[in-house]
PDB file of C-alpha atoms in Angstrom:
ATOM      1  CA  MET P   1      17.905  20.039   6.648  1.00 93.00           C
ATOM      2  CA  MET P   2      14.422  19.515   8.024  1.00 98.00           C
ATOM      3  CA  ARG P   3      13.007  19.652  11.513  1.00 98.00           C
ATOM      4  CA  ILE P   4      11.279  16.332  12.083  1.00 98.00           C
ATOM      5  CA  CYS P   5       9.302  15.013  15.099  1.00 98.00           C
ATOM      6  CA  VAL P   6       8.876  11.256  15.534  1.00 98.00           C
ATOM      7  CA  ILE P   7       6.148  10.093  17.930  1.00 97.00           C
ATOM      8  CA  GLY P   8       7.288   6.716  19.178  1.00 95.00           C
ATOM      9  CA  GLY P   9      10.358   5.593  17.300  1.00 82.00           C
ATOM     10  CA  SER P  10      11.792   3.738  20.202  1.00 84.00           C
ATOM     11  CA  ARG P  11      12.154   0.215  18.719  1.00 87.00           C
ATOM     12  CA  TYR P  12      12.323  -1.797  15.530  1.00 91.00           C
ATOM     13  CA  PHE P  13      11.813   0.041  12.304  1.00 93.00           C
ATOM     14  CA  GLY P  14      10.946   3.210  14.227  1.00 93.00           C
ATOM     15  CA  ARG P  15      14.351   3.359  15.752  1.00 94.00           C
ATOM     16  CA  VAL P  16      15.968   2.693  12.313  1.00 96.00           C
ATOM     17  CA  LEU P  17      13.861   5.563  10.950  1.00 97.00           C
ATOM     18  CA  VAL P  18      15.140   7.999  13.647  1.00 97.00           C
ATOM     19  CA  GLU P  19      18.768   6.897  13.000  1.00 96.00           C
ATOM     20  CA  ARG P  20      18.323   7.255   9.271  1.00 97.00           C
ATOM     21  CA  LEU P  21      16.803  10.720   9.507  1.00 97.00           C
ATOM     22  CA  GLN P  22      19.546  11.862  11.857  1.00 96.00           C
ATOM     23  CA  ALA P  23      22.299  10.389   9.574  1.00 96.00           C
ATOM     24  CA  THR P  24      20.992  12.307   6.582  1.00 96.00           C
ATOM     25  CA  GLY P  25      21.351  15.576   8.404  1.00 96.00           C
ATOM     26  CA  HIS P  26      17.816  16.288   9.724  1.00 97.00           C
ATOM     27  CA  ARG P  27      17.109  17.635  13.194  1.00 97.00           C
ATOM     28  CA  VAL P  28      15.102  15.008  14.965  1.00 97.00           C
ATOM     29  CA  THR P  29      12.875  15.200  18.061  1.00 97.00           C
ATOM     30  CA  VAL P  30      11.503  11.923  19.578  1.00 97.00           C
ATOM     31  CA  ILE P  31       8.447  11.985  21.738  1.00 97.00           C
ATOM     32  CA  ASN P  32       7.755   8.986  23.971  1.00 96.00           C
ATOM     33  CA  ARG P  33       6.788   8.156  27.545  1.00 93.00           C
ATOM     34  CA  GLY P  34      10.403   8.084  28.637  1.00 90.00           C
ATOM     35  CA  SER P  35      11.027   4.306  28.896  1.00 85.00           C
ATOM     36  CA  THR P  36      13.550   4.333  25.989  1.00 89.00           C
ATOM     37  CA  ARG P  37      15.953   7.093  25.155  1.00 91.00           C
ATOM     38  CA  PRO P  38      16.626   7.976  21.535  1.00 91.00           C
ATOM     39  CA  PRO P  39      20.087   7.916  19.928  1.00 91.00           C
ATOM     40  CA  ALA P  40      22.634  10.558  21.084  1.00 92.00           C
ATOM     41  CA  GLY P  41      22.064  13.906  19.397  1.00 93.00           C
ATOM     42  CA  VAL P  42      18.319  13.389  19.116  1.00 96.00           C
ATOM     43  CA  GLU P  43      16.133  15.708  21.173  1.00 97.00           C
ATOM     44  CA  HIS P  44      13.948  13.805  23.558  1.00 97.00           C
ATOM     45  CA  LEU P  45      10.568  14.976  24.844  1.00 97.00           C
ATOM     46  CA  VAL P  46       8.837  12.820  27.455  1.00 97.00           C
ATOM     47  CA  ALA P  47       5.043  12.924  27.143  1.00 97.00           C
ATOM     48  CA  ASP P  48       2.043  10.601  27.034  1.00 96.00           C
ATOM     49  CA  ARG P  49       0.289  11.169  23.718  1.00 96.00           C
ATOM     50  CA  ASP P  50      -3.036  10.395  25.354  1.00 97.00           C
ATOM     51  CA  ASP P  51      -2.590  13.350  27.692  1.00 97.00           C
ATOM     52  CA  GLU P  52      -3.404  16.294  25.462  1.00 98.00           C
ATOM     53  CA  ALA P  53      -2.427  18.980  27.961  1.00 97.00           C
ATOM     54  CA  GLY P  54       0.708  17.238  28.805  1.00 97.00           C
ATOM     55  CA  LEU P  55       1.630  16.762  25.186  1.00 98.00           C
ATOM     56  CA  ILE P  56       1.029  20.418  24.409  1.00 98.00           C
ATOM     57  CA  ALA P  57       3.124  21.517  27.387  1.00 97.00           C
ATOM     58  CA  ALA P  58       5.967  19.240  26.365  1.00 97.00           C
ATOM     59  CA  LEU P  59       5.963  20.669  22.819  1.00 98.00           C
ATOM     60  CA  GLY P  60       6.235  24.179  24.141  1.00 97.00           C
ATOM     61  CA  SER P  61       6.871  26.601  21.245  1.00 97.00           C
ATOM     62  CA  ARG P  62       8.434  24.036  18.938  1.00 98.00           C
ATOM     63  CA  THR P  63       7.455  23.722  15.252  1.00 98.00           C
ATOM     64  CA  PHE P  64       8.384  21.043  12.747  1.00 98.00           C
ATOM     65  CA  ASP P  65       8.468  20.576   8.958  1.00 98.00           C
ATOM     66  CA  VAL P  66       7.001  17.139   9.361  1.00 98.00           C
ATOM     67  CA  VAL P  67       5.700  14.731  12.067  1.00 98.00           C
ATOM     68  CA  VAL P  68       5.982  10.986  11.726  1.00 98.00           C
ATOM     69  CA  ASP P  69       3.504   9.251  13.972  1.00 98.00           C
ATOM     70  CA  GLN P  70       4.576   5.632  14.711  1.00 97.00           C
ATOM     71  CA  VAL P  71       2.089   4.822  17.445  1.00 97.00           C
ATOM     72  CA  CYS P  72      -1.391   6.081  16.593  1.00 98.00           C
ATOM     73  CA  TYR P  73      -4.006   3.379  17.046  1.00 98.00           C
ATOM     74  CA  THR P  74      -7.317   5.136  17.602  1.00 98.00           C
ATOM     75  CA  PRO P  75      -9.356   8.089  16.392  1.00 98.00           C
ATOM     76  CA  VAL P  76      -9.171   9.550  19.881  1.00 98.00           C
ATOM     77  CA  GLN P  77      -5.371   9.570  19.649  1.00 98.00           C
ATOM     78  CA  ALA P  78      -5.482  11.030  16.200  1.00 98.00           C
ATOM     79  CA  ALA P  79      -7.832  13.828  17.317  1.00 98.00           C
ATOM     80  CA  ILE P  80      -5.536  14.750  20.185  1.00 98.00           C
ATOM     81  CA  ALA P  81      -2.528  14.845  17.822  1.00 98.00           C
ATOM     82  CA  ALA P  82      -4.406  16.851  15.193  1.00 98.00           C
ATOM     83  CA  ARG P  83      -5.177  19.483  17.767  1.00 98.00           C
ATOM     84  CA  ALA P  84      -1.757  19.471  19.367  1.00 98.00           C
ATOM     85  CA  PHE P  85       0.143  19.780  16.044  1.00 98.00           C
ATOM     86  CA  SER P  86      -2.088  22.306  14.268  1.00 96.00           C
ATOM     87  CA  GLY P  87       0.053  25.267  13.483  1.00 96.00           C
ATOM     88  CA  ARG P  88       3.198  23.353  14.405  1.00 97.00           C
ATOM     89  CA  THR P  89       3.824  21.324  11.201  1.00 98.00           C
ATOM     90  CA  ARG P  90       2.985  21.447   7.529  1.00 97.00           C
ATOM     91  CA  ARG P  91       2.980  17.705   7.027  1.00 98.00           C
ATOM     92  CA  TYR P  92       1.901  14.651   9.119  1.00 98.00           C
ATOM     93  CA  VAL P  93       2.738  11.050   8.228  1.00 98.00           C
ATOM     94  CA  MET P  94       1.068   8.202  10.137  1.00 98.00           C
ATOM     95  CA  THR P  95       2.272   4.584  10.157  1.00 98.00           C
ATOM     96  CA  SER P  96      -0.754   2.471   9.306  1.00 98.00           C
ATOM     97  CA  THR P  97      -1.168  -1.184   8.356  1.00 98.00           C
ATOM     98  CA  ILE P  98      -2.241  -3.726   5.760  1.00 98.00           C
ATOM     99  CA  GLU P  99      -4.856  -4.794   8.267  1.00 98.00           C
ATOM    100  CA  VAL P 100      -7.128  -1.983   7.203  1.00 98.00           C
ATOM    101  CA  TYR P 101      -7.900  -4.152   4.170  1.00 98.00           C
ATOM    102  CA  ASP P 102      -8.783  -7.269   6.071  1.00 97.00           C
ATOM    103  CA  PRO P 103     -12.327  -8.221   4.966  1.00 95.00           C
ATOM    104  CA  ALA P 104     -12.844 -10.081   8.211  1.00 93.00           C
ATOM    105  CA  THR P 105     -12.733  -6.763  10.070  1.00 96.00           C
ATOM    106  CA  ALA P 106     -15.048  -4.591   8.023  1.00 96.00           C
ATOM    107  CA  ALA P 107     -17.585  -4.648   5.168  1.00 95.00           C
ATOM    108  CA  LEU P 108     -15.276  -4.038   2.224  1.00 95.00           C
ATOM    109  CA  PRO P 109     -15.676  -4.520  -1.511  1.00 91.00           C
ATOM    110  CA  ALA P 110     -14.644  -8.034  -2.625  1.00 88.00           C
ATOM    111  CA  VAL P 111     -11.296  -8.310  -4.387  1.00 87.00           C
ATOM    112  CA  PRO P 112     -10.603 -11.402  -6.505  1.00 86.00           C
ATOM    113  CA  PRO P 113      -7.662 -13.523  -5.256  1.00 81.00           C
ATOM    114  CA  GLY P 114      -4.566 -12.622  -7.074  1.00 85.00           C
ATOM    115  CA  THR P 115      -5.596  -8.940  -7.592  1.00 93.00           C
ATOM    116  CA  PRO P 116      -3.326  -6.640  -5.617  1.00 96.00           C
ATOM    117  CA  VAL P 117      -5.422  -4.415  -3.355  1.00 97.00           C
ATOM    118  CA  PRO P 118      -5.062  -0.698  -4.099  1.00 97.00           C
ATOM    119  CA  GLU P 119      -5.292   2.132  -1.691  1.00 98.00           C
ATOM    120  CA  GLU P 120      -8.758   3.278  -2.771  1.00 96.00           C
ATOM    121  CA  MET P 121     -10.230   0.053  -1.364  1.00 97.00           C
ATOM    122  CA  VAL P 122     -10.347   1.816   1.999  1.00 98.00           C
ATOM    123  CA  ASP P 123     -11.004   5.580   1.555  1.00 97.00           C
ATOM    124  CA  PRO P 124     -10.398   7.369   4.922  1.00 98.00           C
ATOM    125  CA  ALA P 125     -12.254  10.469   3.709  1.00 97.00           C
ATOM    126  CA  ALA P 126     -15.451   8.517   3.632  1.00 96.00           C
ATOM    127  CA  TRP P 127     -14.907   6.190   6.654  1.00 97.00           C
ATOM    128  CA  LEU P 128     -17.188   6.515   9.670  1.00 97.00           C
ATOM    129  CA  VAL P 129     -15.467   7.732  12.835  1.00 98.00           C
ATOM    130  CA  ARG P 130     -16.930   6.743  16.168  1.00 98.00           C
ATOM    131  CA  MET P 131     -15.155   8.438  19.050  1.00 98.00           C
ATOM    132  CA  ASN P 132     -17.467   6.947  21.673  1.00 97.00           C
ATOM    133  CA  LEU P 133     -16.276   3.399  21.291  1.00 98.00           C
ATOM    134  CA  PRO P 134     -14.129   2.026  24.211  1.00 98.00           C
ATOM    135  CA  TRP P 135     -10.838   2.860  22.569  1.00 98.00           C
ATOM    136  CA  HIS P 136      -9.128   3.250  26.019  1.00 96.00           C
ATOM    137  CA  ASP P 137      -9.837  -0.451  26.853  1.00 97.00           C
ATOM    138  CA  PRO P 138      -6.708  -2.393  25.910  1.00 96.00           C
ATOM    139  CA  ALA P 139      -8.702  -5.565  25.187  1.00 97.00           C
ATOM    140  CA  TYR P 140     -11.054  -3.705  22.945  1.00 98.00           C
ATOM    141  CA  LEU P 141      -8.264  -1.979  21.098  1.00 97.00           C
ATOM    142  CA  GLN P 142      -6.450  -5.275  20.489  1.00 96.00           C
ATOM    143  CA  ALA P 143      -9.576  -6.872  19.110  1.00 97.00           C
ATOM    144  CA  HIS P 144     -10.320  -3.819  16.896  1.00 98.00           C
ATOM    145  CA  TYR P 145      -6.756  -2.927  15.806  1.00 98.00           C
ATOM    146  CA  ALA P 146      -7.646  -2.634  12.100  1.00 98.00           C
ATOM    147  CA  GLU P 147     -10.763  -0.487  12.740  1.00 98.00           C
ATOM    148  CA  GLY P 148      -8.777   1.797  15.097  1.00 98.00           C
ATOM    149  CA  LYS P 149      -6.271   2.402  12.389  1.00 98.00           C
ATOM    150  CA  ARG P 150      -8.951   3.107   9.734  1.00 98.00           C
ATOM    151  CA  GLN P 151     -10.689   5.606  11.997  1.00 98.00           C
ATOM    152  CA  ALA P 152      -7.386   7.285  12.941  1.00 98.00           C
ATOM    153  CA  GLU P 153      -6.621   7.764   9.222  1.00 98.00           C
ATOM    154  CA  ALA P 154     -10.103   9.202   8.773  1.00 98.00           C
ATOM    155  CA  VAL P 155      -9.610  11.774  11.530  1.00 98.00           C
ATOM    156  CA  PHE P 156      -6.294  13.044  10.104  1.00 98.00           C
ATOM    157  CA  THR P 157      -7.656  13.008   6.488  1.00 98.00           C
ATOM    158  CA  ARG P 158     -10.470  15.306   7.500  1.00 97.00           C
ATOM    159  CA  HIS P 159      -8.289  17.667   9.472  1.00 97.00           C
ATOM    160  CA  HIS P 160      -7.196  20.718   7.561  1.00 92.00           C
ATOM    161  CA  GLY P 161      -4.340  21.887   9.678  1.00 94.00           C
ATOM    162  CA  PHE P 162      -1.620  20.122   7.711  1.00 98.00           C
ATOM    163  CA  ALA P 163      -1.064  17.774   4.733  1.00 98.00           C
ATOM    164  CA  PHE P 164      -1.475  14.140   5.687  1.00 98.00           C
ATOM    165  CA  ALA P 165      -0.204  10.836   4.445  1.00 98.00           C
ATOM    166  CA  ALA P 166      -0.796   7.274   5.782  1.00 98.00           C
ATOM    167  CA  VAL P 167       1.863   4.604   5.077  1.00 98.00           C
ATOM    168  CA  ARG P 168       0.048   1.280   5.171  1.00 98.00           C
ATOM    169  CA  SER P 169       2.736  -1.207   6.074  1.00 98.00           C
ATOM    170  CA  ALA P 170       2.748  -4.847   5.001  1.00 98.00           C
ATOM    171  CA  HIS P 171       3.756  -7.534   7.488  1.00 98.00           C
ATOM    172  CA  VAL P 172       7.142  -6.549   8.747  1.00 97.00           C
ATOM    173  CA  LEU P 173      10.061  -9.038   9.022  1.00 97.00           C
ATOM    174  CA  GLY P 174      13.754  -8.984   9.762  1.00 96.00           C
ATOM    175  CA  GLY P 175      16.004  -7.910  12.578  1.00 95.00           C
ATOM    176  CA  GLY P 176      16.223 -11.099  14.641  1.00 93.00           C
ATOM    177  CA  ALA P 177      15.659 -10.181  18.265  1.00 90.00           C
ATOM    178  CA  ALA P 178      14.514  -6.711  17.328  1.00 92.00           C
ATOM    179  CA  GLU P 179      11.457  -8.221  15.601  1.00 92.00           C
ATOM    180  CA  PHE P 180       9.462  -8.178  18.818  1.00 89.00           C
ATOM    181  CA  THR P 181       6.224  -9.675  17.426  1.00 91.00           C
ATOM    182  CA  GLY P 182       7.936 -13.094  17.277  1.00 92.00           C
ATOM    183  CA  ARG P 183       5.929 -14.164  14.271  1.00 95.00           C
ATOM    184  CA  LEU P 184       8.865 -15.309  12.183  1.00 95.00           C
ATOM    185  CA  GLY P 185      10.360 -16.878  15.279  1.00 94.00           C
ATOM    186  CA  HIS P 186       7.155 -18.968  15.716  1.00 95.00           C
ATOM    187  CA  TYR P 187       8.051 -20.715  12.431  1.00 96.00           C
ATOM    188  CA  THR P 188      11.805 -21.234  13.004  1.00 95.00           C
ATOM    189  CA  GLU P 189      11.140 -22.584  16.449  1.00 94.00           C
ATOM    190  CA  ARG P 190       8.376 -25.045  15.376  1.00 95.00           C
ATOM    191  CA  ILE P 191      10.303 -26.247  12.301  1.00 95.00           C
ATOM    192  CA  THR P 192      13.447 -26.703  14.322  1.00 93.00           C
ATOM    193  CA  GLN P 193      11.513 -28.740  16.978  1.00 93.00           C
ATOM    194  CA  GLY P 194       9.499 -30.695  14.353  1.00 94.00           C
ATOM    195  CA  ALA P 195       6.268 -29.280  15.894  1.00 96.00           C
ATOM    196  CA  GLN P 196       3.066 -28.883  13.927  1.00 96.00           C
ATOM    197  CA  ILE P 197       2.208 -25.561  12.328  1.00 97.00           C
ATOM    198  CA  THR P 198      -1.446 -24.795  11.918  1.00 97.00           C
ATOM    199  CA  VAL P 199      -2.420 -23.577   8.475  1.00 97.00           C
ATOM    200  CA  HIS P 200      -5.400 -23.212   6.223  1.00 95.00           C
ATOM    201  CA  ALA P 201      -5.696 -25.859   3.542  1.00 91.00           C
ATOM    202  CA  GLU P 202      -6.097 -23.224   0.834  1.00 90.00           C
ATOM    203  CA  ALA P 203      -3.890 -20.527   2.338  1.00 93.00           C
ATOM    204  CA  LEU P 204      -3.823 -17.353   0.291  1.00 94.00           C
ATOM    205  CA  PRO P 205      -0.709 -15.291  -0.298  1.00 96.00           C
ATOM    206  CA  THR P 206       0.097 -12.013   1.436  1.00 97.00           C
ATOM    207  CA  VAL P 207       2.825  -9.350   1.152  1.00 98.00           C
ATOM    208  CA  PHE P 208       5.748  -8.528   3.371  1.00 98.00           C
ATOM    209  CA  VAL P 209       8.314  -5.721   3.885  1.00 98.00           C
ATOM    210  CA  HIS P 210      11.787  -5.739   5.489  1.00 98.00           C
ATOM    211  CA  TYR P 211      11.989  -3.475   8.507  1.00 97.00           C
ATOM    212  CA  LYS P 212      14.835  -1.420   7.079  1.00 97.00           C
ATOM    213  CA  GLU P 213      12.903  -0.919   3.818  1.00 98.00           C
ATOM    214  CA  LEU P 214       9.903   0.300   5.749  1.00 98.00           C
ATOM    215  CA  ALA P 215      12.075   2.725   7.637  1.00 98.00           C
ATOM    216  CA  GLU P 216      13.444   4.017   4.314  1.00 98.00           C
ATOM    217  CA  LEU P 217       9.938   4.440   2.911  1.00 98.00           C
ATOM    218  CA  LEU P 218       8.771   6.321   5.927  1.00 98.00           C
ATOM    219  CA  ALA P 219      11.792   8.607   5.638  1.00 98.00           C
ATOM    220  CA  TRP P 220      10.970   9.078   1.962  1.00 98.00           C
ATOM    221  CA  ALA P 221       7.306   9.874   2.810  1.00 98.00           C
ATOM    222  CA  ALA P 222       8.552  12.460   5.334  1.00 98.00           C
ATOM    223  CA  THR P 223      11.234  14.195   3.318  1.00 97.00           C
ATOM    224  CA  ARG P 224      11.132  13.330  -0.371  1.00 97.00           C
ATOM    225  CA  THR P 225       7.507  13.462  -1.486  1.00 97.00           C
ATOM    226  CA  ASP P 226       4.502  15.796  -0.961  1.00 96.00           C
ATOM    227  CA  ALA P 227       2.025  12.982  -1.802  1.00 97.00           C
ATOM    228  CA  THR P 228      -0.915  12.874   0.430  1.00 98.00           C
ATOM    229  CA  GLY P 229      -3.441  10.135   1.336  1.00 98.00           C
ATOM    230  CA  PRO P 230      -2.769   6.399   1.791  1.00 98.00           C
ATOM    231  CA  VAL P 231       0.393   4.715   0.395  1.00 98.00           C
ATOM    232  CA  ASN P 232       0.904   0.983   0.537  1.00 98.00           C
ATOM    233  CA  ALA P 233       4.338  -0.229   1.545  1.00 98.00           C
ATOM    234  CA  CYS P 234       5.324  -3.735   0.565  1.00 98.00           C
ATOM    235  CA  SER P 235       8.187  -5.430  -1.121  1.00 98.00           C
ATOM    236  CA  ASP P 236       7.589  -7.015  -4.588  1.00 98.00           C
ATOM    237  CA  GLY P 237       6.421 -10.584  -4.562  1.00 97.00           C
ATOM    238  CA  LEU P 238       3.579 -12.604  -3.020  1.00 96.00           C
ATOM    239  CA  LEU P 239       4.155 -15.368  -0.530  1.00 97.00           C
ATOM    240  CA  ASP P 240       1.782 -17.810   1.241  1.00 97.00           C
ATOM    241  CA  VAL P 241       2.457 -19.626   4.472  1.00 97.00           C
ATOM    242  CA  TYR P 242       3.596 -22.779   2.633  1.00 96.00           C
ATOM    243  CA  GLY P 243       6.186 -20.732   0.620  1.00 96.00           C
ATOM    244  CA  LEU P 244       7.411 -19.148   3.877  1.00 97.00           C
ATOM    245  CA  GLY P 245       7.691 -22.509   5.482  1.00 96.00           C
ATOM    246  CA  ALA P 246       9.664 -23.891   2.513  1.00 95.00           C
ATOM    247  CA  VAL P 247      12.249 -21.093   2.758  1.00 96.00           C
ATOM    248  CA  ILE P 248      12.598 -21.731   6.464  1.00 96.00           C
ATOM    249  CA  ALA P 249      12.832 -25.507   6.119  1.00 95.00           C
ATOM    250  CA  ALA P 250      15.476 -25.181   3.472  1.00 94.00           C
ATOM    251  CA  GLN P 251      17.773 -23.286   5.797  1.00 93.00           C
ATOM    252  CA  SER P 252      17.283 -25.735   8.629  1.00 91.00           C
ATOM    253  CA  ASP P 253      17.485 -29.011   6.734  1.00 88.00           C
ATOM    254  CA  ARG P 254      14.177 -29.899   8.498  1.00 91.00           C
ATOM    255  CA  LYS P 255      10.719 -30.577   7.145  1.00 94.00           C
ATOM    256  CA  ALA P 256       7.811 -28.242   7.940  1.00 95.00           C
ATOM    257  CA  VAL P 257       5.009 -30.237   9.511  1.00 96.00           C
ATOM    258  CA  TYR P 258       1.511 -28.796   8.889  1.00 97.00           C
ATOM    259  CA  ARG P 259      -1.871 -29.355  10.525  1.00 95.00           C
ATOM    260  CA  ARG P 260      -4.662 -27.950   8.405  1.00 96.00           C
ATOM    261  CA  VAL P 261      -7.549 -26.237   9.998  1.00 94.00           C
ATOM    262  CA  ALA P 262     -11.022 -25.552   8.593  1.00 86.00           C
ATOM    263  CA  ALA P 263     -11.888 -22.167   7.017  1.00 78.00           C
ATOM    264  CA  GLY P 264     -12.630 -19.574   9.700  1.00 77.00           C
ATOM    265  CA  GLU P 265     -10.640 -21.345  12.402  1.00 84.00           C
ATOM    266  CA  PRO P 266      -7.499 -19.641  13.780  1.00 89.00           C
ATOM    267  CA  ALA P 267      -4.156 -20.636  12.303  1.00 95.00           C
ATOM    268  CA  SER P 268      -0.550 -19.583  12.651  1.00 96.00           C
ATOM    269  CA  PRO P 269       0.604 -16.132  11.687  1.00 95.00           C
ATOM    270  CA  PHE P 270       0.642 -15.386   7.999  1.00 96.00           C
ATOM    271  CA  SER P 271      -1.793 -18.157   7.133  1.00 96.00           C
ATOM    272  CA  PHE P 272      -4.828 -16.450   5.632  1.00 94.00           C
ATOM    273  CA  ASP P 273      -8.076 -17.870   4.197  1.00 92.00           C
ATOM    274  CA  ARG P 274      -9.014 -14.402   2.795  1.00 92.00           C
ATOM    275  CA  HIS P 275      -7.242 -12.204   0.273  1.00 93.00           C
ATOM    276  CA  TYR P 276      -5.983  -8.705   1.009  1.00 95.00           C
ATOM    277  CA  ALA P 277      -2.421  -8.637  -0.448  1.00 97.00           C
ATOM    278  CA  MET P 278      -1.604  -5.027  -1.351  1.00 97.00           C
ATOM    279  CA  SER P 279      -0.437  -3.311  -4.489  1.00 98.00           C
ATOM    280  CA  ASN P 280       2.637  -1.074  -4.135  1.00 98.00           C
ATOM    281  CA  ALA P 281       2.006   0.584  -7.578  1.00 98.00           C
ATOM    282  CA  ARG P 282       1.214   4.024  -6.085  1.00 98.00           C
ATOM    283  CA  ALA P 283       4.429   4.297  -4.143  1.00 98.00           C
ATOM    284  CA  ARG P 284       6.409   2.976  -7.073  1.00 98.00           C
ATOM    285  CA  GLY P 285       4.740   5.493  -9.403  1.00 97.00           C
ATOM    286  CA  LEU P 286       5.691   8.246  -6.946  1.00 97.00           C
ATOM    287  CA  GLY P 287       9.369   7.235  -7.246  1.00 97.00           C
ATOM    288  CA  PHE P 288      10.094   4.770  -4.421  1.00 98.00           C
ATOM    289  CA  ALA P 289      12.024   1.682  -5.577  1.00 97.00           C
ATOM    290  CA  PHE P 290      11.006  -1.522  -3.691  1.00 98.00           C
ATOM    291  CA  SER P 291      13.140  -4.657  -3.239  1.00 98.00           C
ATOM    292  CA  HIS P 292      11.836  -8.125  -4.028  1.00 98.00           C
ATOM    293  CA  ILE P 293      11.049 -10.365  -1.036  1.00 98.00           C
ATOM    294  CA  THR P 294      13.556 -12.894  -2.275  1.00 97.00           C
ATOM    295  CA  ASP P 295      16.293 -10.274  -1.848  1.00 97.00           C
ATOM    296  CA  TRP P 296      16.033 -10.194   1.905  1.00 98.00           C
ATOM    297  CA  LEU P 297      13.872 -13.079   3.213  1.00 97.00           C
ATOM    298  CA  PRO P 298      16.705 -15.618   3.553  1.00 96.00           C
ATOM    299  CA  GLY P 299      18.673 -13.220   5.624  1.00 97.00           C
ATOM    300  CA  ALA P 300      15.694 -12.430   7.823  1.00 97.00           C
ATOM    301  CA  VAL P 301      15.111 -16.183   8.322  1.00 96.00           C
ATOM    302  CA  ALA P 302      18.796 -16.643   9.263  1.00 95.00           C
ATOM    303  CA  GLU P 303      18.485 -13.925  11.866  1.00 95.00           C
ATOM    304  CA  ALA P 304      15.392 -15.564  13.310  1.00 94.00           C
ATOM    305  CA  PHE P 305      17.163 -18.954  13.496  1.00 92.00           C
ATOM    306  CA  ALA P 306      20.054 -17.307  15.411  1.00 91.00           C
ATOM    307  CA  VAL P 307      17.503 -16.069  17.994  1.00 88.00           C
ATOM    308  CA  THR P 308      15.894 -19.518  18.182  1.00 78.00           C
ATOM    309  CA  ALA P 309      19.288 -21.101  18.789  1.00 79.00           C
ATOM    310  CA  SER P 310      20.107 -18.577  21.449  1.00 71.00           C
ATOM    311  CA  HIS P 311      16.897 -19.315  23.257  1.00 68.00           C
ATOM    312  CA  ALA P 312      17.549 -23.018  23.028  1.00 63.00           C
ATOM    313  CA  SER P 313      21.015 -22.643  24.548  1.00 60.00           C
ATOM    314  CA  HIS P 314      19.745 -20.484  27.391  1.00 60.00           C
ATOM    315  CA  ALA P 315      16.942 -23.002  28.118  1.00 61.00           C
ATOM    316  CA  SER P 316      19.448 -25.807  28.400  1.00 57.00           C
TER     317      SER P 316
END
């Protein structure tokens, strides 16, 4: 049994993670701002992670074997957490993102299309950290999401108070209404309605992960490996926006209608004109067994269609 602190963990794969850790016998503490209570039997601390003094006061004298940080988006937040949890934990796992590899958001080495991107493409130990940027501005943060994650990883990597691992998640799907981003629902709704979907003419493939599989990998990173540094998290199999549309269209007996945009123009979610599909070789080599996207995508699409149908019935 381990003592595990989860920062965030209130919804989607974070909540599944908390439930999974609790079900396997670990003592779990959830820290959030109080809007959502964790499952029964999970200790709940109410604190704003941006308020360093308040966070330290809420923690009191507690110590943990590992902390899983689900909601760290900036180097400022990372620095606060590093100070608050120094001496309180031996291991820290941060949920990061595939977006750290997006060449549209940083000057990164070119990767030939079709070559899975390895973790060393973005080395947090060498990444420049700029604390003086307007990270507290929500609009700035949204526009610089990938850079915020890269710099947060860099802060934790250079901190010597605990071992650190960053789980870089692929695009997460599944869960129906729980999938709060609505990205898969965008496709089921538009295909159901016969509406156009904007795509790049030469859309490149990307990688995905099921929300329950991501929760399982985070639990593995917290409790079953001592590996440090970045770890990519994605199911096996590449898929581009046309392949995704085909799976959705097949389940709806409708035809996907596309409108192609020029390179550089905005398109629908998961349509990419640049390559940064990740490799999961490191996690696999460390012992984590991934599913293939074809194992779970049809079920995730069916869940999204159920939500679309529910919205349509309420609208009528």
